Coordinates of C-alpha atoms in Angstrom, one line a residue:
M1284 CA 114.2 87.4 75.5
K1285 CA 113.6 83.7 76.4
P1286 CA 110.2 82.7 77.8
I1287 CA 109.7 82.9 81.5
R1288 CA 109.1 79.6 83.3
K1289 CA 110.7 80.0 86.7
I1290 CA 109.6 82.9 88.9
A1291 CA 110.9 83.7 92.4
V1292 CA 108.7 85.8 94.7
I1293 CA 109.7 87.9 97.7
G1294 CA 106.8 88.9 99.9
A1295 CA 105.0 85.7 98.9
T1296 CA 103.1 85.2 102.2
G1297 CA 101.8 88.7 102.6
M1298 CA 98.3 90.0 102.1
L1299 CA 99.1 91.0 98.5
G1300 CA 101.8 88.5 97.7
L1301 CA 99.7 85.4 98.4
P1302 CA 97.1 85.9 95.6
V1303 CA 99.9 86.6 93.1
V1304 CA 101.7 83.4 94.1
R1305 CA 98.5 81.4 93.6
A1306 CA 97.8 82.9 90.2
L1307 CA 101.4 82.3 89.0
A1308 CA 101.2 78.7 90.1
D1309 CA 97.8 78.2 88.5
A1310 CA 99.1 79.7 85.3
G1311 CA 101.8 77.0 85.1
F1312 CA 104.9 78.9 86.2
E1313 CA 107.4 77.2 88.5
V1314 CA 107.2 79.4 91.6
T1315 CA 109.8 79.7 94.3
A1316 CA 109.0 81.7 97.4
L1317 CA 112.1 83.3 99.1
V1318 CA 111.1 83.7 102.7
R1319 CA 112.7 84.2 106.2
N1320 CA 110.5 81.5 107.8
P1321 CA 110.1 78.4 105.6
D1322 CA 107.9 76.5 108.1
K1323 CA 105.4 79.3 108.3
A1324 CA 105.4 79.8 104.5
R1325 CA 104.7 76.1 103.8
R1326 CA 101.6 76.3 106.0
V1327 CA 100.0 79.1 103.8
L1328 CA 101.5 78.6 100.3
P1329 CA 100.2 76.1 97.7
S1330 CA 102.0 72.8 98.0
K1331 CA 103.4 73.1 94.4
V1332 CA 105.3 76.3 95.4
A1333 CA 108.9 75.7 96.3
V1334 CA 110.1 77.4 99.5
V1335 CA 113.7 78.6 99.9
E1336 CA 115.0 80.4 103.0
A1337 CA 116.4 83.9 102.2
D1338 CA 116.6 87.3 103.7
V1339 CA 116.7 90.7 102.0
R1340 CA 119.5 91.7 104.3
D1341 CA 121.8 88.9 102.9
V1342 CA 122.9 89.3 99.3
A1343 CA 124.7 85.9 99.3
G1344 CA 121.5 84.2 100.4
L1345 CA 119.4 86.0 97.9
R1346 CA 121.9 85.1 95.2
R1347 CA 121.6 81.4 96.1
G1348 CA 117.8 81.7 96.1
L1349 CA 117.7 83.4 92.7
A1350 CA 120.0 81.0 91.0
G1351 CA 118.3 79.6 87.9
Q1352 CA 115.3 81.9 88.1
D1353 CA 114.0 83.6 85.0
A1354 CA 112.2 86.3 86.8
I1355 CA 111.5 87.8 90.2
Y1356 CA 108.3 89.3 91.6
L1357 CA 108.5 91.8 94.5
S1358 CA 105.7 92.5 96.9
L1359 CA 107.6 94.7 99.4
S1360 CA 106.4 97.2 102.0
V1361 CA 107.3 99.8 104.6
A1362 CA 105.8 98.5 107.8
P1363 CA 103.9 100.7 110.3
G1364 CA 106.2 101.6 113.1
E1365 CA 109.4 101.9 111.0
A1366 CA 111.4 105.1 111.3
P1367 CA 113.2 106.9 108.5
G1368 CA 116.6 105.7 109.6
D1369 CA 115.6 102.0 109.9
F1370 CA 116.5 99.2 107.4
H1371 CA 113.7 99.2 104.8
T1372 CA 112.9 96.3 102.5
E1373 CA 112.1 98.8 99.7
K1374 CA 115.3 100.7 100.1
Q1375 CA 118.4 98.8 101.4
G1376 CA 116.6 95.5 100.9
L1377 CA 115.8 96.4 97.3
E1378 CA 119.4 97.3 96.7
N1379 CA 120.4 93.9 97.9
I1380 CA 117.7 92.2 95.8
L1381 CA 118.8 94.0 92.6
A1382 CA 122.5 93.2 93.2
A1383 CA 121.7 89.5 93.7
A1384 CA 119.3 89.5 90.7
R1385 CA 122.0 90.9 88.4
D1386 CA 124.5 88.4 89.7
A1387 CA 122.1 85.5 89.2
G1388 CA 121.2 86.6 85.6
V1389 CA 117.5 87.2 86.4
G1390 CA 115.8 88.4 83.2
R1391 CA 112.8 90.3 84.5
I1392 CA 111.5 92.0 87.6
G1393 CA 107.9 92.5 88.5
Y1394 CA 107.3 95.1 91.1
L1395 CA 104.2 96.1 93.0
S1396 CA 104.1 99.9 93.6
A1397 CA 101.1 102.1 94.2
L1398 CA 99.1 104.7 92.3
V1399 CA 99.7 107.3 95.0
H1400 CA 103.4 107.3 94.4
D1401 CA 102.9 110.4 92.2
T1402 CA 101.2 112.5 94.8
D1403 CA 103.0 115.7 95.7
S1404 CA 103.5 114.5 99.3
R1405 CA 107.0 114.7 100.7
W1406 CA 106.4 112.1 103.4
W1407 CA 109.5 109.9 103.6
V1408 CA 107.6 106.7 103.0
I1409 CA 106.4 107.9 99.6
D1410 CA 109.9 109.2 98.9
I1411 CA 111.1 105.6 99.4
W1412 CA 108.5 104.3 96.9
R1413 CA 109.7 106.9 94.3
E1414 CA 113.3 106.0 94.9
A1415 CA 112.5 102.3 94.6
L1416 CA 111.0 102.9 91.2
A1417 CA 114.1 104.8 90.1
R1418 CA 116.4 102.0 91.3
I1419 CA 114.4 99.4 89.4
K1420 CA 114.4 101.3 86.2
A1421 CA 118.1 102.0 86.4
S1422 CA 119.0 98.4 87.3
G1423 CA 119.6 97.2 83.8
I1424 CA 117.1 94.4 84.3
A1425 CA 113.9 94.4 82.3
Y1426 CA 111.0 95.4 84.5
T1427 CA 107.2 95.3 84.7
I1428 CA 105.8 97.7 87.2
F1429 CA 102.2 97.6 88.5
Y1430 CA 100.5 100.7 90.0
P1431 CA 97.3 99.5 91.8
S1432 CA 94.4 101.3 93.2
N1433 CA 93.1 100.2 96.6
F1434 CA 92.9 96.5 97.2
M1435 CA 89.7 95.0 98.6
E1436 CA 91.9 92.9 101.0
T1437 CA 92.6 96.1 102.9
L1438 CA 89.0 96.3 104.0
K1439 CA 89.1 92.9 105.6
Q1440 CA 92.6 92.7 106.9
R1441 CA 93.3 96.4 107.8
H1442 CA 90.0 97.8 108.9
V1443 CA 88.0 94.9 110.4
V1444 CA 88.5 94.7 114.2
G1445 CA 86.3 92.0 115.8
T1446 CA 82.7 93.0 114.7
R1447 CA 83.6 96.5 113.6
M1448 CA 84.8 98.1 110.4
M1449 CA 87.1 100.9 111.6
M1450 CA 87.1 103.8 109.1
L1451 CA 89.6 106.7 109.4
G1452 CA 88.6 110.0 108.0
R1453 CA 86.4 110.7 104.9
A1454 CA 87.3 110.1 101.3
K1455 CA 87.2 113.0 98.8
H1456 CA 87.4 110.8 95.6
P1457 CA 86.4 107.4 94.4
N1458 CA 88.9 104.6 94.0
Y1459 CA 88.7 101.7 91.5
W1460 CA 88.9 98.8 94.0
I1461 CA 90.7 95.7 92.8
A1462 CA 90.7 92.2 94.3
G1463 CA 94.0 90.4 94.9
D1464 CA 92.9 87.4 92.8
D1465 CA 92.1 89.6 89.8
Y1466 CA 95.4 91.4 90.1
G1467 CA 97.3 88.1 90.5
R1468 CA 95.9 86.9 87.1
Q1469 CA 97.0 90.1 85.5
V1470 CA 100.5 89.7 86.9
A1471 CA 100.6 86.1 85.6
K1472 CA 99.6 87.3 82.1
A1473 CA 102.2 90.0 82.2
F1474 CA 105.0 87.5 82.9
A1475 CA 103.7 85.4 80.0
L1476 CA 104.0 88.3 77.5
P1477 CA 107.4 89.3 76.3
S1478 CA 105.9 92.6 75.3
A1479 CA 105.2 93.4 78.9
A1480 CA 108.9 93.9 79.6
G1481 CA 109.7 97.5 80.1
R1482 CA 106.0 98.3 80.7
E1483 CA 104.2 100.0 83.5
Y1484 CA 100.5 99.1 84.2
V1485 CA 97.8 100.9 86.1
I1486 CA 95.8 98.3 88.1
Q1487 CA 92.2 99.2 88.7
G1488 CA 89.0 97.3 89.4
P1489 CA 85.4 97.6 87.9
Q1490 CA 83.8 99.8 90.6
P1491 CA 84.6 103.4 91.3
L1492 CA 83.7 103.8 95.0
T1493 CA 84.8 106.1 97.7
Y1494 CA 86.3 104.5 100.8
D1495 CA 83.0 105.0 102.6
E1496 CA 81.0 103.5 99.8
A1497 CA 83.3 100.5 99.6
A1498 CA 83.0 99.9 103.4
E1499 CA 79.3 100.2 103.4
R1500 CA 78.9 97.8 100.5
Y1501 CA 81.3 95.4 102.1
V1502 CA 79.4 95.5 105.4
G1503 CA 76.1 95.1 103.6
A1504 CA 77.3 92.0 101.7
T1505 CA 78.4 90.3 104.9
G1506 CA 74.8 90.2 106.1
G1507 CA 75.1 92.8 108.9
R1508 CA 77.8 91.0 110.9
L1509 CA 79.9 94.1 111.0
Q1510 CA 79.2 97.7 112.2
I1511 CA 81.0 100.7 110.8
T1512 CA 82.8 102.9 113.4
R1513 CA 84.2 106.2 112.1
V1514 CA 87.3 107.8 113.6
P1515 CA 88.2 111.4 112.7
L1516 CA 91.6 111.5 111.0
W1517 CA 92.7 114.4 113.2
L1518 CA 92.3 112.2 116.2
V1519 CA 94.5 109.5 114.7
R1520 CA 97.0 112.2 113.8
L1521 CA 97.0 113.3 117.5
G1522 CA 97.7 109.8 118.5
G1523 CA 100.5 109.7 116.0
L1524 CA 102.4 112.2 118.2
F1525 CA 102.9 109.3 120.6
S1526 CA 102.8 106.2 118.3
R1527 CA 104.8 105.6 115.1
E1528 CA 102.1 103.1 113.9
L1529 CA 99.3 105.6 114.4
D1530 CA 101.3 108.3 112.6
F1531 CA 101.9 105.9 109.7
N1532 CA 98.2 105.0 109.5
A1533 CA 97.2 108.6 109.6
R1534 CA 99.6 109.7 106.9
I1535 CA 98.9 106.8 104.5
M1536 CA 95.1 107.3 104.9
H1537 CA 95.5 111.0 104.2
A1538 CA 97.4 110.2 101.0
V1539 CA 94.8 107.6 99.9
L1540 CA 91.7 109.6 100.8
N1541 CA 92.9 112.8 99.0
Y1542 CA 94.3 111.2 95.9
P1543 CA 92.3 112.3 92.8
E1544 CA 92.1 108.9 91.1
T1545 CA 90.8 108.7 87.6
F1546 CA 90.3 105.6 85.4
K1547 CA 93.5 104.8 83.5
A1548 CA 93.4 101.0 83.3
Q1549 CA 91.8 100.3 79.9
E1550 CA 95.2 99.5 78.3
T1551 CA 95.9 97.1 81.2
W1552 CA 92.5 95.4 80.8
D1553 CA 93.0 95.1 77.0
E1554 CA 96.4 93.4 77.4
L1555 CA 96.2 91.6 80.8
G1556 CA 92.5 90.9 81.1
A1557 CA 89.7 92.9 82.8
P1558 CA 89.0 92.3 86.5
T1559 CA 85.5 91.2 87.4
T1560 CA 85.3 90.9 91.2
T1561 CA 83.0 93.4 92.9
I1562 CA 83.2 94.5 96.6
E1563 CA 80.1 92.3 97.1
D1564 CA 81.7 89.3 95.5
F1565 CA 84.8 89.7 97.6
A1566 CA 82.8 90.1 100.9
R1567 CA 80.6 87.1 100.3
R1568 CA 83.5 85.0 99.4
G1569 CA 85.2 85.9 102.6
S1570 CA 82.1 85.3 104.6
K1571 CA 81.9 81.8 103.2
A1572 CA 85.5 81.1 104.0
A1573 CA 85.1 82.3 107.5

């Protein structure tokens, strides 16, 4: 397999795509972001990242965007509010991406999944995640799959509302929280290693903390600017009877809070580098940026 130099990214401007794009560019790869809104993307992406307009609903456009690329990295998601019968980027969109990647001769796919994909839940969103993994493995293209624990970015971007940290339910198990920047560097290392083709990596950070402990440490590190507000999960589920978004949030939090995570990332650390960012580091960095 030839060395990877050019990497296209779908989901480049998202919460978890942006740190990966930065890390790939910093590692010396030629990065191209395939986006629906080029003007918006150029405002947030590093200047050295090329931006090409493409949509996962359009195979021809994807094929043009992937021409000449050695690899593709996918940071896809099912958005809150989507229904089972809708178009999903990780289902129909992924099928289009794989078809275009094969046509363009892309040599490797990097894919962000989730540790909770192996829960016994039969929720349709988790079924989509499982189906996506099967499609990628059957695509005929070399793959590298990443199964992360909770990202620290979710605390800031999904739970902070004004001056409050909104916490849904109570965690039963600790999670090994990972910062997006640490994860991005691991992704970059994986694309640099031919031996990472055909591999699956568990992505975990240095601190085993329950959701509550992580929130409390995050709030403490911000100097008391935030207050924690707790909402019972049953109340969110009740609201989910009337709101798809609330139903999604209740179900995803139930899956995360009840997942019995154990440490499995030593091999990942040995091969791709050990993460070092703590919740406190992440919170303080965000406070300075604000």
